[in-house]
């Protein structure tokens, strides 16, 4: 994308301005649930490597949906409000020497008409795409007031030397599908929801928990699960009640104050708050018991010599059987 003079090119985002919004380039994700953490963008001018921009390990890059548009810009502030489920398929990240470096390396980069090319590598340094640009396809001819873009719907079959790359145009579409005819990203965006799962780790059966104590309920999850509902049953799963206070988020653990009751057929259920069909239950029943025995000083539900020893120690300490 270039328009050094600002004389011809225009953009649906920037309008008609000198430089057409400054240095920027745009990509489309064609692989669903793509992890681009620590990927690299190699930028070439006149056949020489000019700059490499490294994506960071930020979670915004960890699960990209196919059809996502990514723009890298020197001048436009980062916007990662990205939410495909709500129809927001665009991520913009700012890269220049003064940017914050949260999402991409804080480094300025060139975009010009001097045989500009882009190569994409993954976190292991393996080339994923390119180089693509002037000198590959088209072989030459992109002027300083023209726009280089793909005039086709992107797919896995789109190669760096595709004849659908063209530079003899003057309209760009920052953060949106390319315009020349129709670039339809809906095929990429018609995707099945990602699979997710929950596995309850504890209590998972056969435990004996003392009422009034704190027990850590723990679980593991896969996929996208933002909030986990935790429920407790005392009748082997015939009925359920939400724990109190309610669990918040999906941290993998919850400090549970065991209720004051006696029950032998207890179970815990964890489920996806947004999709209750994703859940797990204790593999077997566990027990909860109360301690209410006179003389049980140690709280182990047994009156034995340990309790008598503690009572004797208390009596000796204050020399009075009624020790305040």
PDB file of C-alpha atoms in Angstrom:
ATOM      1  CA  UNK A   1       0.000   0.000   0.000  1.00  0.00           C
ATOM      2  CA  UNK A   2       1.675   3.222  -1.125  1.00  0.00           C
ATOM      3  CA  UNK A   3       0.737   6.733  -2.188  1.00  0.00           C
ATOM      4  CA  UNK A   4       3.698   8.902  -1.378  1.00  0.00           C
ATOM      5  CA  UNK A   5       2.299  12.039  -2.984  1.00  0.00           C
ATOM      6  CA  UNK A   6      -1.338  11.622  -1.991  1.00  0.00           C
ATOM      7  CA  UNK A   7      -2.370  12.702  -5.465  1.00  0.00           C
ATOM      8  CA  UNK A   8      -4.499   9.766  -6.572  1.00  0.00           C
ATOM      9  CA  UNK A   9      -5.015   7.056  -3.974  1.00  0.00           C
ATOM     10  CA  UNK A  10      -7.840   7.168  -1.473  1.00  0.00           C
ATOM     11  CA  UNK A  11      -9.094   4.885   1.285  1.00  0.00           C
ATOM     12  CA  UNK A  12     -12.484   4.161   2.851  1.00  0.00           C
ATOM     13  CA  UNK A  13     -10.916   4.693   6.312  1.00  0.00           C
ATOM     14  CA  UNK A  14      -8.483   7.582   5.718  1.00  0.00           C
ATOM     15  CA  UNK A  15     -10.202   9.337   2.831  1.00  0.00           C
ATOM     16  CA  UNK A  16      -7.845  11.171   0.461  1.00  0.00           C
ATOM     17  CA  UNK A  17      -4.738  12.248   2.394  1.00  0.00           C
ATOM     18  CA  UNK A  18      -1.060  12.615   1.570  1.00  0.00           C
ATOM     19  CA  UNK A  19       0.627   9.266   2.094  1.00  0.00           C
ATOM     20  CA  UNK A  20      -2.767   7.491   2.235  1.00  0.00           C
ATOM     21  CA  UNK A  21      -2.563   7.042   6.008  1.00  0.00           C
ATOM     22  CA  UNK A  22       1.185   6.533   6.264  1.00  0.00           C
ATOM     23  CA  UNK A  23       3.031   3.221   6.259  1.00  0.00           C
ATOM     24  CA  UNK A  24       0.711   0.226   6.726  1.00  0.00           C
ATOM     25  CA  UNK A  25      -0.045  -3.217   5.384  1.00  0.00           C
ATOM     26  CA  UNK A  26      -2.963  -5.600   5.713  1.00  0.00           C
ATOM     27  CA  UNK A  27      -3.292  -9.390   6.073  1.00  0.00           C
ATOM     28  CA  UNK A  28      -6.165 -11.890   6.123  1.00  0.00           C
ATOM     29  CA  UNK A  29      -6.126 -15.060   8.260  1.00  0.00           C
ATOM     30  CA  UNK A  30      -7.182 -18.160   6.285  1.00  0.00           C
ATOM     31  CA  UNK A  31      -6.560 -20.833   8.981  1.00  0.00           C
ATOM     32  CA  UNK A  32      -9.106 -21.142  11.776  1.00  0.00           C
ATOM     33  CA  UNK A  33      -7.928 -21.022  15.414  1.00  0.00           C
ATOM     34  CA  UNK A  34      -4.481 -19.857  14.286  1.00  0.00           C
ATOM     35  CA  UNK A  35      -1.839 -19.119  16.938  1.00  0.00           C
ATOM     36  CA  UNK A  36       0.375 -16.262  15.685  1.00  0.00           C
ATOM     37  CA  UNK A  37       2.214 -15.521  18.912  1.00  0.00           C
ATOM     38  CA  UNK A  38       5.836 -14.570  18.165  1.00  0.00           C
ATOM     39  CA  UNK A  39       5.369 -14.708  14.378  1.00  0.00           C
ATOM     40  CA  UNK A  40       7.615 -12.455  12.298  1.00  0.00           C
ATOM     41  CA  UNK A  41       7.011 -10.059   9.403  1.00  0.00           C
ATOM     42  CA  UNK A  42      10.105  -9.590   7.206  1.00  0.00           C
ATOM     43  CA  UNK A  43       9.929  -6.405   5.118  1.00  0.00           C
ATOM     44  CA  UNK A  44      12.069  -6.078   1.975  1.00  0.00           C
ATOM     45  CA  UNK A  45      12.773  -3.095  -0.261  1.00  0.00           C
ATOM     46  CA  UNK A  46      14.723  -3.456  -3.517  1.00  0.00           C
ATOM     47  CA  UNK A  47      15.390  -7.110  -2.694  1.00  0.00           C
ATOM     48  CA  UNK A  48      17.056  -6.391   0.655  1.00  0.00           C
ATOM     49  CA  UNK A  49      15.706  -7.147   4.134  1.00  0.00           C
ATOM     50  CA  UNK A  50      14.926  -3.746   5.650  1.00  0.00           C
ATOM     51  CA  UNK A  51      13.034  -4.565   8.878  1.00  0.00           C
ATOM     52  CA  UNK A  52      11.616  -7.525  10.821  1.00  0.00           C
ATOM     53  CA  UNK A  53       8.594  -6.908  13.026  1.00  0.00           C
ATOM     54  CA  UNK A  54       7.989  -9.505  15.760  1.00  0.00           C
ATOM     55  CA  UNK A  55       4.531 -10.153  17.145  1.00  0.00           C
ATOM     56  CA  UNK A  56       4.531 -10.514  20.934  1.00  0.00           C
ATOM     57  CA  UNK A  57       3.151 -13.348  23.057  1.00  0.00           C
ATOM     58  CA  UNK A  58      -0.015 -11.379  23.852  1.00  0.00           C
ATOM     59  CA  UNK A  59      -3.162 -13.518  24.029  1.00  0.00           C
ATOM     60  CA  UNK A  60      -4.804 -11.542  21.194  1.00  0.00           C
ATOM     61  CA  UNK A  61      -2.660 -13.609  18.802  1.00  0.00           C
ATOM     62  CA  UNK A  62      -3.351 -17.005  20.397  1.00  0.00           C
ATOM     63  CA  UNK A  63      -6.636 -17.996  18.737  1.00  0.00           C
ATOM     64  CA  UNK A  64      -7.342 -16.111  15.506  1.00  0.00           C
ATOM     65  CA  UNK A  65     -10.404 -17.074  13.498  1.00  0.00           C
ATOM     66  CA  UNK A  66     -10.294 -17.515   9.736  1.00  0.00           C
ATOM     67  CA  UNK A  67     -11.442 -14.355   7.972  1.00  0.00           C
ATOM     68  CA  UNK A  68      -9.754 -12.069  10.513  1.00  0.00           C
ATOM     69  CA  UNK A  69      -8.222  -8.911   9.031  1.00  0.00           C
ATOM     70  CA  UNK A  70      -4.945  -7.726  10.585  1.00  0.00           C
ATOM     71  CA  UNK A  71      -3.524  -4.290   9.840  1.00  0.00           C
ATOM     72  CA  UNK A  72      -0.088  -3.123  10.942  1.00  0.00           C
ATOM     73  CA  UNK A  73       0.214   0.663  10.902  1.00  0.00           C
ATOM     74  CA  UNK A  74       2.762   3.247  11.959  1.00  0.00           C
ATOM     75  CA  UNK A  75       0.202   5.989  12.570  1.00  0.00           C
ATOM     76  CA  UNK A  76      -3.076   4.375  13.670  1.00  0.00           C
ATOM     77  CA  UNK A  77      -3.279   3.467  17.403  1.00  0.00           C
ATOM     78  CA  UNK A  78      -3.742  -0.200  18.279  1.00  0.00           C
ATOM     79  CA  UNK A  79      -7.293  -1.534  18.502  1.00  0.00           C
ATOM     80  CA  UNK A  80      -7.735  -5.094  19.798  1.00  0.00           C
ATOM     81  CA  UNK A  81     -11.454  -4.931  20.577  1.00  0.00           C
ATOM     82  CA  UNK A  82     -11.580  -7.895  18.182  1.00  0.00           C
ATOM     83  CA  UNK A  83     -14.666 -10.075  18.775  1.00  0.00           C
ATOM     84  CA  UNK A  84     -15.705 -12.266  15.817  1.00  0.00           C
ATOM     85  CA  UNK A  85     -18.759 -13.567  17.704  1.00  0.00           C
ATOM     86  CA  UNK A  86     -20.060  -9.979  17.758  1.00  0.00           C
ATOM     87  CA  UNK A  87     -19.071  -9.284  14.145  1.00  0.00           C
ATOM     88  CA  UNK A  88     -15.768  -7.487  14.838  1.00  0.00           C
ATOM     89  CA  UNK A  89     -13.158  -9.240  12.669  1.00  0.00           C
ATOM     90  CA  UNK A  90     -10.469  -6.545  12.617  1.00  0.00           C
ATOM     91  CA  UNK A  91      -7.268  -6.193  14.653  1.00  0.00           C
ATOM     92  CA  UNK A  92      -5.047  -3.139  14.182  1.00  0.00           C
ATOM     93  CA  UNK A  93      -1.647  -2.887  15.854  1.00  0.00           C
ATOM     94  CA  UNK A  94       0.651   0.121  15.820  1.00  0.00           C
ATOM     95  CA  UNK A  95       4.352  -0.347  15.160  1.00  0.00           C
ATOM     96  CA  UNK A  96       6.761   2.566  15.382  1.00  0.00           C
ATOM     97  CA  UNK A  97       9.755   3.568  17.468  1.00  0.00           C
ATOM     98  CA  UNK A  98       7.527   5.251  20.077  1.00  0.00           C
ATOM     99  CA  UNK A  99       4.697   2.678  20.314  1.00  0.00           C
ATOM    100  CA  UNK A 100       4.087   0.593  23.464  1.00  0.00           C
ATOM    101  CA  UNK A 101       5.247  -2.751  22.030  1.00  0.00           C
ATOM    102  CA  UNK A 102       2.402  -4.676  23.709  1.00  0.00           C
ATOM    103  CA  UNK A 103       1.270  -6.479  20.575  1.00  0.00           C
ATOM    104  CA  UNK A 104       4.058  -5.997  18.036  1.00  0.00           C
ATOM    105  CA  UNK A 105       7.654  -4.840  18.184  1.00  0.00           C
ATOM    106  CA  UNK A 106       8.009  -1.099  18.759  1.00  0.00           C
ATOM    107  CA  UNK A 107       9.815  -0.315  15.528  1.00  0.00           C
ATOM    108  CA  UNK A 108       9.115   1.886  12.525  1.00  0.00           C
ATOM    109  CA  UNK A 109       8.998   0.195   9.125  1.00  0.00           C
ATOM    110  CA  UNK A 110       8.916   1.231   5.460  1.00  0.00           C
ATOM    111  CA  UNK A 111       6.137   0.794   2.901  1.00  0.00           C
ATOM    112  CA  UNK A 112       7.077   2.226  -0.489  1.00  0.00           C
ATOM    113  CA  UNK A 113       7.128   1.653  -4.252  1.00  0.00           C
ATOM    114  CA  UNK A 114      10.705   0.307  -4.382  1.00  0.00           C
ATOM    115  CA  UNK A 115       9.914  -3.370  -4.998  1.00  0.00           C
ATOM    116  CA  UNK A 116       8.349  -3.643  -1.534  1.00  0.00           C
ATOM    117  CA  UNK A 117       7.802  -7.237  -0.359  1.00  0.00           C
ATOM    118  CA  UNK A 118       6.570  -9.007   2.778  1.00  0.00           C
ATOM    119  CA  UNK A 119       7.520 -12.449   4.100  1.00  0.00           C
ATOM    120  CA  UNK A 120       5.739 -14.122   7.028  1.00  0.00           C
ATOM    121  CA  UNK A 121       7.445 -16.614   9.370  1.00  0.00           C
ATOM    122  CA  UNK A 122       6.049 -18.531  12.326  1.00  0.00           C
ATOM    123  CA  UNK A 123       7.456 -18.629  15.866  1.00  0.00           C
ATOM    124  CA  UNK A 124       9.984 -21.294  14.829  1.00  0.00           C
ATOM    125  CA  UNK A 125      11.231 -19.149  11.959  1.00  0.00           C
ATOM    126  CA  UNK A 126       9.647 -21.349   9.271  1.00  0.00           C
ATOM    127  CA  UNK A 127       8.376 -19.409   6.250  1.00  0.00           C
ATOM    128  CA  UNK A 128       4.572 -19.448   6.151  1.00  0.00           C
ATOM    129  CA  UNK A 129       4.063 -17.112   3.187  1.00  0.00           C
ATOM    130  CA  UNK A 130       6.050 -15.059   0.738  1.00  0.00           C
ATOM    131  CA  UNK A 131       7.912 -13.022  -0.001  1.00  0.00           C
ATOM    132  CA  UNK A 132       4.950 -11.396  -1.772  1.00  0.00           C
ATOM    133  CA  UNK A 133       4.863  -8.003  -3.425  1.00  0.00           C
ATOM    134  CA  UNK A 134       6.314  -6.067  -6.349  1.00  0.00           C
ATOM    135  CA  UNK A 135       9.084  -8.058  -8.018  1.00  0.00           C
ATOM    136  CA  UNK A 136       7.243 -11.325  -7.347  1.00  0.00           C
ATOM    137  CA  UNK A 137       3.752 -10.499  -8.619  1.00  0.00           C
ATOM    138  CA  UNK A 138       3.450  -8.166 -10.332  1.00  0.00           C
ATOM    139  CA  UNK A 139       7.003  -8.171 -11.642  1.00  0.00           C
ATOM    140  CA  UNK A 140       7.116  -4.364 -11.657  1.00  0.00           C
ATOM    141  CA  UNK A 141       5.059  -1.288 -12.308  1.00  0.00           C
ATOM    142  CA  UNK A 142       3.650  -0.169  -8.944  1.00  0.00           C
ATOM    143  CA  UNK A 143       3.939   3.604  -8.879  1.00  0.00           C
ATOM    144  CA  UNK A 144       4.267   5.877  -5.874  1.00  0.00           C
ATOM    145  CA  UNK A 145       0.580   6.839  -6.045  1.00  0.00           C
ATOM    146  CA  UNK A 146      -0.855   3.349  -6.543  1.00  0.00           C
ATOM    147  CA  UNK A 147      -2.206   0.618  -4.279  1.00  0.00           C
ATOM    148  CA  UNK A 148      -0.905  -2.979  -4.177  1.00  0.00           C
ATOM    149  CA  UNK A 149      -3.657  -5.445  -3.253  1.00  0.00           C
ATOM    150  CA  UNK A 150      -5.096  -8.904  -3.846  1.00  0.00           C
ATOM    151  CA  UNK A 151      -7.980  -8.847  -6.305  1.00  0.00           C
ATOM    152  CA  UNK A 152      -9.410 -12.212  -5.291  1.00  0.00           C
ATOM    153  CA  UNK A 153     -10.974 -13.883  -2.284  1.00  0.00           C
ATOM    154  CA  UNK A 154      -8.039 -15.206  -0.204  1.00  0.00           C
ATOM    155  CA  UNK A 155      -7.722 -18.939   0.388  1.00  0.00           C
ATOM    156  CA  UNK A 156      -5.088 -21.604   1.011  1.00  0.00           C
ATOM    157  CA  UNK A 157      -4.647 -21.745  -2.773  1.00  0.00           C
ATOM    158  CA  UNK A 158      -3.512 -18.096  -2.963  1.00  0.00           C
ATOM    159  CA  UNK A 159       0.239 -18.146  -3.604  1.00  0.00           C
ATOM    160  CA  UNK A 160       2.734 -15.294  -3.384  1.00  0.00           C
ATOM    161  CA  UNK A 161       3.133 -15.257  -7.180  1.00  0.00           C
ATOM    162  CA  UNK A 162      -0.609 -15.211  -7.874  1.00  0.00           C
ATOM    163  CA  UNK A 163      -1.624 -13.159 -10.888  1.00  0.00           C
ATOM    164  CA  UNK A 164      -4.432 -11.748  -8.733  1.00  0.00           C
ATOM    165  CA  UNK A 165      -1.979  -9.385  -7.021  1.00  0.00           C
ATOM    166  CA  UNK A 166      -2.232  -6.014  -8.759  1.00  0.00           C
ATOM    167  CA  UNK A 167      -0.843  -2.541  -8.208  1.00  0.00           C
ATOM    168  CA  UNK A 168      -2.534  -0.486 -10.903  1.00  0.00           C
ATOM    169  CA  UNK A 169      -5.329   0.745  -8.634  1.00  0.00           C
ATOM    170  CA  UNK A 170      -5.907   3.801  -6.462  1.00  0.00           C
ATOM    171  CA  UNK A 171      -8.487   2.661  -3.893  1.00  0.00           C
ATOM    172  CA  UNK A 172      -7.559   0.907  -0.652  1.00  0.00           C
ATOM    173  CA  UNK A 173      -9.719  -0.417   2.189  1.00  0.00           C
ATOM    174  CA  UNK A 174      -7.881  -0.179   5.518  1.00  0.00           C
ATOM    175  CA  UNK A 175      -9.335  -2.781   7.906  1.00  0.00           C
ATOM    176  CA  UNK A 176     -11.939  -4.054   5.417  1.00  0.00           C
ATOM    177  CA  UNK A 177     -12.147  -6.499   2.470  1.00  0.00           C
ATOM    178  CA  UNK A 178     -10.500  -5.258  -0.735  1.00  0.00           C
ATOM    179  CA  UNK A 179     -12.632  -3.560  -3.372  1.00  0.00           C
ATOM    180  CA  UNK A 180     -12.223  -4.008  -7.124  1.00  0.00           C
ATOM    181  CA  UNK A 181     -15.245  -6.208  -7.663  1.00  0.00           C
ATOM    182  CA  UNK A 182     -16.198  -8.263  -4.644  1.00  0.00           C
ATOM    183  CA  UNK A 183     -13.807  -9.822  -2.106  1.00  0.00           C
ATOM    184  CA  UNK A 184     -16.038 -12.145  -0.103  1.00  0.00           C
ATOM    185  CA  UNK A 185     -14.665 -13.210   3.289  1.00  0.00           C
ATOM    186  CA  UNK A 186     -17.928 -14.809   4.420  1.00  0.00           C
ATOM    187  CA  UNK A 187     -16.777 -18.252   3.286  1.00  0.00           C
ATOM    188  CA  UNK A 188     -13.783 -17.980   5.602  1.00  0.00           C
ATOM    189  CA  UNK A 189     -15.999 -16.703   8.388  1.00  0.00           C
ATOM    190  CA  UNK A 190     -18.581 -19.501   8.208  1.00  0.00           C
ATOM    191  CA  UNK A 191     -16.829 -21.587  10.795  1.00  0.00           C
ATOM    192  CA  UNK A 192     -17.909 -24.144  13.334  1.00  0.00           C
ATOM    193  CA  UNK A 193     -17.518 -23.154  16.995  1.00  0.00           C
ATOM    194  CA  UNK A 194     -14.283 -24.339  18.534  1.00  0.00           C
ATOM    195  CA  UNK A 195     -14.518 -27.398  20.750  1.00  0.00           C
ATOM    196  CA  UNK A 196     -14.072 -27.000  24.493  1.00  0.00           C
ATOM    197  CA  UNK A 197     -14.013 -29.310  27.500  1.00  0.00           C
ATOM    198  CA  UNK A 198     -13.955 -29.288  31.306  1.00  0.00           C
ATOM    199  CA  UNK A 199     -12.364 -31.882  33.585  1.00  0.00           C
ATOM    200  CA  UNK A 200     -13.083 -31.857  37.322  1.00  0.00           C
ATOM    201  CA  UNK A 201      -9.940 -32.701  39.286  1.00  0.00           C
ATOM    202  CA  UNK A 202     -11.074 -32.378  42.922  1.00  0.00           C
ATOM    203  CA  UNK A 203     -13.177 -33.459  44.713  1.00  0.00           C
ATOM    204  CA  UNK A 204     -13.557 -36.361  42.315  1.00  0.00           C
ATOM    205  CA  UNK A 205     -14.966 -39.072  44.617  1.00  0.00           C
ATOM    206  CA  UNK A 206     -14.221 -41.015  47.819  1.00  0.00           C
ATOM    207  CA  UNK A 207     -13.009 -37.942  49.732  1.00  0.00           C
ATOM    208  CA  UNK A 208     -14.225 -37.254  53.273  1.00  0.00           C
ATOM    209  CA  UNK A 209     -14.545 -33.503  53.856  1.00  0.00           C
ATOM    210  CA  UNK A 210     -15.133 -31.812  57.175  1.00  0.00           C
ATOM    211  CA  UNK A 211     -18.011 -29.342  57.260  1.00  0.00           C
ATOM    212  CA  UNK A 212     -16.994 -25.739  57.875  1.00  0.00           C
ATOM    213  CA  UNK A 213     -13.503 -26.140  56.410  1.00  0.00           C
ATOM    214  CA  UNK A 214     -12.192 -24.802  53.098  1.00  0.00           C
ATOM    215  CA  UNK A 215     -11.575 -27.281  50.288  1.00  0.00           C
ATOM    216  CA  UNK A 216     -10.125 -26.296  46.897  1.00  0.00           C
ATOM    217  CA  UNK A 217     -12.348 -27.322  43.993  1.00  0.00           C
ATOM    218  CA  UNK A 218     -10.049 -27.628  40.975  1.00  0.00           C
ATOM    219  CA  UNK A 219     -10.580 -28.311  37.283  1.00  0.00           C
ATOM    220  CA  UNK A 220      -8.872 -28.031  33.909  1.00  0.00           C
ATOM    221  CA  UNK A 221     -10.338 -26.766  30.639  1.00  0.00           C
ATOM    222  CA  UNK A 222      -9.624 -26.639  26.921  1.00  0.00           C
ATOM    223  CA  UNK A 223     -10.938 -24.276  24.271  1.00  0.00           C
ATOM    224  CA  UNK A 224     -12.674 -21.005  25.006  1.00  0.00           C
ATOM    225  CA  UNK A 225     -14.511 -21.070  28.352  1.00  0.00           C
ATOM    226  CA  UNK A 226     -14.788 -17.643  29.952  1.00  0.00           C
ATOM    227  CA  UNK A 227     -16.861 -18.518  33.015  1.00  0.00           C
ATOM    228  CA  UNK A 228     -17.358 -21.770  34.956  1.00  0.00           C
ATOM    229  CA  UNK A 229     -20.491 -22.559  36.964  1.00  0.00           C
ATOM    230  CA  UNK A 230     -19.870 -24.712  40.075  1.00  0.00           C
ATOM    231  CA  UNK A 231     -22.697 -26.699  41.658  1.00  0.00           C
ATOM    232  CA  UNK A 232     -22.997 -29.051  44.652  1.00  0.00           C
ATOM    233  CA  UNK A 233     -25.266 -32.075  45.130  1.00  0.00           C
ATOM    234  CA  UNK A 234     -25.986 -34.058  48.308  1.00  0.00           C
ATOM    235  CA  UNK A 235     -28.175 -36.693  46.591  1.00  0.00           C
ATOM    236  CA  UNK A 236     -25.732 -38.181  44.069  1.00  0.00           C
ATOM    237  CA  UNK A 237     -26.647 -35.693  41.342  1.00  0.00           C
ATOM    238  CA  UNK A 238     -30.448 -35.808  41.488  1.00  0.00           C
ATOM    239  CA  UNK A 239     -30.548 -32.101  42.378  1.00  0.00           C
ATOM    240  CA  UNK A 240     -27.974 -29.311  42.295  1.00  0.00           C
ATOM    241  CA  UNK A 241     -27.339 -26.008  44.080  1.00  0.00           C
ATOM    242  CA  UNK A 242     -24.809 -23.358  43.057  1.00  0.00           C
ATOM    243  CA  UNK A 243     -21.931 -22.862  45.488  1.00  0.00           C
ATOM    244  CA  UNK A 244     -21.915 -19.633  47.492  1.00  0.00           C
ATOM    245  CA  UNK A 245     -20.439 -17.214  46.761  1.00  0.00           C
ATOM    246  CA  UNK A 246     -20.688 -17.965  43.051  1.00  0.00           C
ATOM    247  CA  UNK A 247     -17.512 -18.729  41.133  1.00  0.00           C
ATOM    248  CA  UNK A 248     -16.208 -15.944  38.891  1.00  0.00           C
ATOM    249  CA  UNK A 249     -14.314 -16.586  35.650  1.00  0.00           C
ATOM    250  CA  UNK A 250     -12.283 -19.678  34.781  1.00  0.00           C
ATOM    251  CA  UNK A 251      -9.192 -19.699  36.987  1.00  0.00           C
ATOM    252  CA  UNK A 252      -9.098 -23.482  37.422  1.00  0.00           C
ATOM    253  CA  UNK A 253      -9.694 -23.378  41.182  1.00  0.00           C
ATOM    254  CA  UNK A 254     -12.243 -22.216  43.748  1.00  0.00           C
ATOM    255  CA  UNK A 255     -11.882 -22.011  47.544  1.00  0.00           C
ATOM    256  CA  UNK A 256     -15.053 -23.769  48.698  1.00  0.00           C
ATOM    257  CA  UNK A 257     -16.386 -23.400  52.237  1.00  0.00           C
ATOM    258  CA  UNK A 258     -17.785 -26.891  52.846  1.00  0.00           C
ATOM    259  CA  UNK A 259     -21.425 -26.570  54.033  1.00  0.00           C
ATOM    260  CA  UNK A 260     -22.438 -27.409  57.599  1.00  0.00           C
ATOM    261  CA  UNK A 261     -24.206 -30.709  57.000  1.00  0.00           C
ATOM    262  CA  UNK A 262     -23.810 -34.469  57.055  1.00  0.00           C
ATOM    263  CA  UNK A 263     -24.140 -36.256  53.705  1.00  0.00           C
ATOM    264  CA  UNK A 264     -22.680 -39.389  52.160  1.00  0.00           C
ATOM    265  CA  UNK A 265     -23.682 -38.937  48.488  1.00  0.00           C
ATOM    266  CA  UNK A 266     -22.072 -35.600  47.564  1.00  0.00           C
ATOM    267  CA  UNK A 267     -20.842 -34.571  44.134  1.00  0.00           C
ATOM    268  CA  UNK A 268     -19.523 -31.427  42.432  1.00  0.00           C
ATOM    269  CA  UNK A 269     -20.400 -30.349  38.886  1.00  0.00           C
ATOM    270  CA  UNK A 270     -18.460 -27.778  36.831  1.00  0.00           C
ATOM    271  CA  UNK A 271     -19.967 -26.463  33.581  1.00  0.00           C
ATOM    272  CA  UNK A 272     -19.445 -23.802  30.941  1.00  0.00           C
ATOM    273  CA  UNK A 273     -21.656 -20.868  31.937  1.00  0.00           C
ATOM    274  CA  UNK A 274     -22.242 -20.031  28.258  1.00  0.00           C
ATOM    275  CA  UNK A 275     -22.775 -23.639  27.146  1.00  0.00           C
ATOM    276  CA  UNK A 276     -24.077 -25.930  29.918  1.00  0.00           C
ATOM    277  CA  UNK A 277     -23.611 -28.929  27.637  1.00  0.00           C
ATOM    278  CA  UNK A 278     -19.888 -28.733  28.390  1.00  0.00           C
ATOM    279  CA  UNK A 279     -19.485 -30.047  31.946  1.00  0.00           C
ATOM    280  CA  UNK A 280     -17.906 -32.640  34.237  1.00  0.00           C
ATOM    281  CA  UNK A 281     -19.057 -34.262  37.497  1.00  0.00           C
ATOM    282  CA  UNK A 282     -17.222 -35.991  40.334  1.00  0.00           C
ATOM    283  CA  UNK A 283     -16.514 -39.560  39.191  1.00  0.00           C
ATOM    284  CA  UNK A 284     -17.896 -40.939  42.457  1.00  0.00           C
ATOM    285  CA  UNK A 285     -19.620 -39.668  45.590  1.00  0.00           C
ATOM    286  CA  UNK A 286     -17.728 -38.104  48.480  1.00  0.00           C
ATOM    287  CA  UNK A 287     -18.804 -37.494  52.083  1.00  0.00           C
ATOM    288  CA  UNK A 288     -19.244 -34.366  54.194  1.00  0.00           C
ATOM    289  CA  UNK A 289     -19.483 -34.651  57.977  1.00  0.00           C
ATOM    290  CA  UNK A 290     -19.924 -32.345  60.958  1.00  0.00           C
ATOM    291  CA  UNK A 291     -18.128 -32.552  64.303  1.00  0.00           C
ATOM    292  CA  UNK A 292     -20.448 -31.933  67.254  1.00  0.00           C
ATOM    293  CA  UNK A 293     -19.119 -34.186  70.032  1.00  0.00           C
ATOM    294  CA  UNK A 294     -18.813 -32.921  73.605  1.00  0.00           C
ATOM    295  CA  UNK A 295     -15.185 -33.066  74.690  1.00  0.00           C
ATOM    296  CA  UNK A 296     -13.809 -33.074  71.130  1.00  0.00           C
ATOM    297  CA  UNK A 297     -11.240 -30.334  71.735  1.00  0.00           C
ATOM    298  CA  UNK A 298      -9.007 -31.191  68.762  1.00  0.00           C
ATOM    299  CA  UNK A 299     -11.880 -31.151  66.261  1.00  0.00           C
ATOM    300  CA  UNK A 300     -11.136 -34.591  64.802  1.00  0.00           C
ATOM    301  CA  UNK A 301     -14.579 -35.970  65.712  1.00  0.00           C
ATOM    302  CA  UNK A 302     -13.032 -38.395  68.195  1.00  0.00           C
ATOM    303  CA  UNK A 303     -12.853 -37.977  71.976  1.00  0.00           C
ATOM    304  CA  UNK A 304      -9.576 -39.591  72.970  1.00  0.00           C
ATOM    305  CA  UNK A 305      -6.359 -39.000  74.946  1.00  0.00           C
ATOM    306  CA  UNK A 306      -5.380 -36.128  72.650  1.00  0.00           C
ATOM    307  CA  UNK A 307      -8.440 -34.195  73.800  1.00  0.00           C
ATOM    308  CA  UNK A 308      -7.742 -35.021  77.464  1.00  0.00           C
ATOM    309  CA  UNK A 309      -4.129 -33.903  77.052  1.00  0.00           C
ATOM    310  CA  UNK A 310      -5.217 -30.522  75.704  1.00  0.00           C
ATOM    311  CA  UNK A 311      -7.720 -30.066  78.538  1.00  0.00           C
ATOM    312  CA  UNK A 312      -5.052 -30.962  81.113  1.00  0.00           C
ATOM    313  CA  UNK A 313      -2.577 -28.544  79.545  1.00  0.00           C
ATOM    314  CA  UNK A 314      -5.142 -25.761  79.707  1.00  0.00           C
ATOM    315  CA  UNK A 315      -5.883 -26.536  83.371  1.00  0.00           C
ATOM    316  CA  UNK A 316      -2.186 -26.526  84.306  1.00  0.00           C
ATOM    317  CA  UNK A 317      -1.607 -23.256  82.469  1.00  0.00           C
ATOM    318  CA  UNK A 318      -4.121 -21.319  84.553  1.00  0.00           C
ATOM    319  CA  UNK A 319      -4.267 -23.590  87.632  1.00  0.00           C
ATOM    320  CA  UNK A 320      -8.030 -23.608  87.404  1.00  0.00           C
ATOM    321  CA  UNK A 321     -10.360 -26.064  85.697  1.00  0.00           C
ATOM    322  CA  UNK A 322     -12.382 -23.101  84.477  1.00  0.00           C
ATOM    323  CA  UNK A 323      -9.752 -21.269  82.474  1.00  0.00           C
ATOM    324  CA  UNK A 324     -10.969 -18.039  80.923  1.00  0.00           C
TER     325      UNK A 324
END
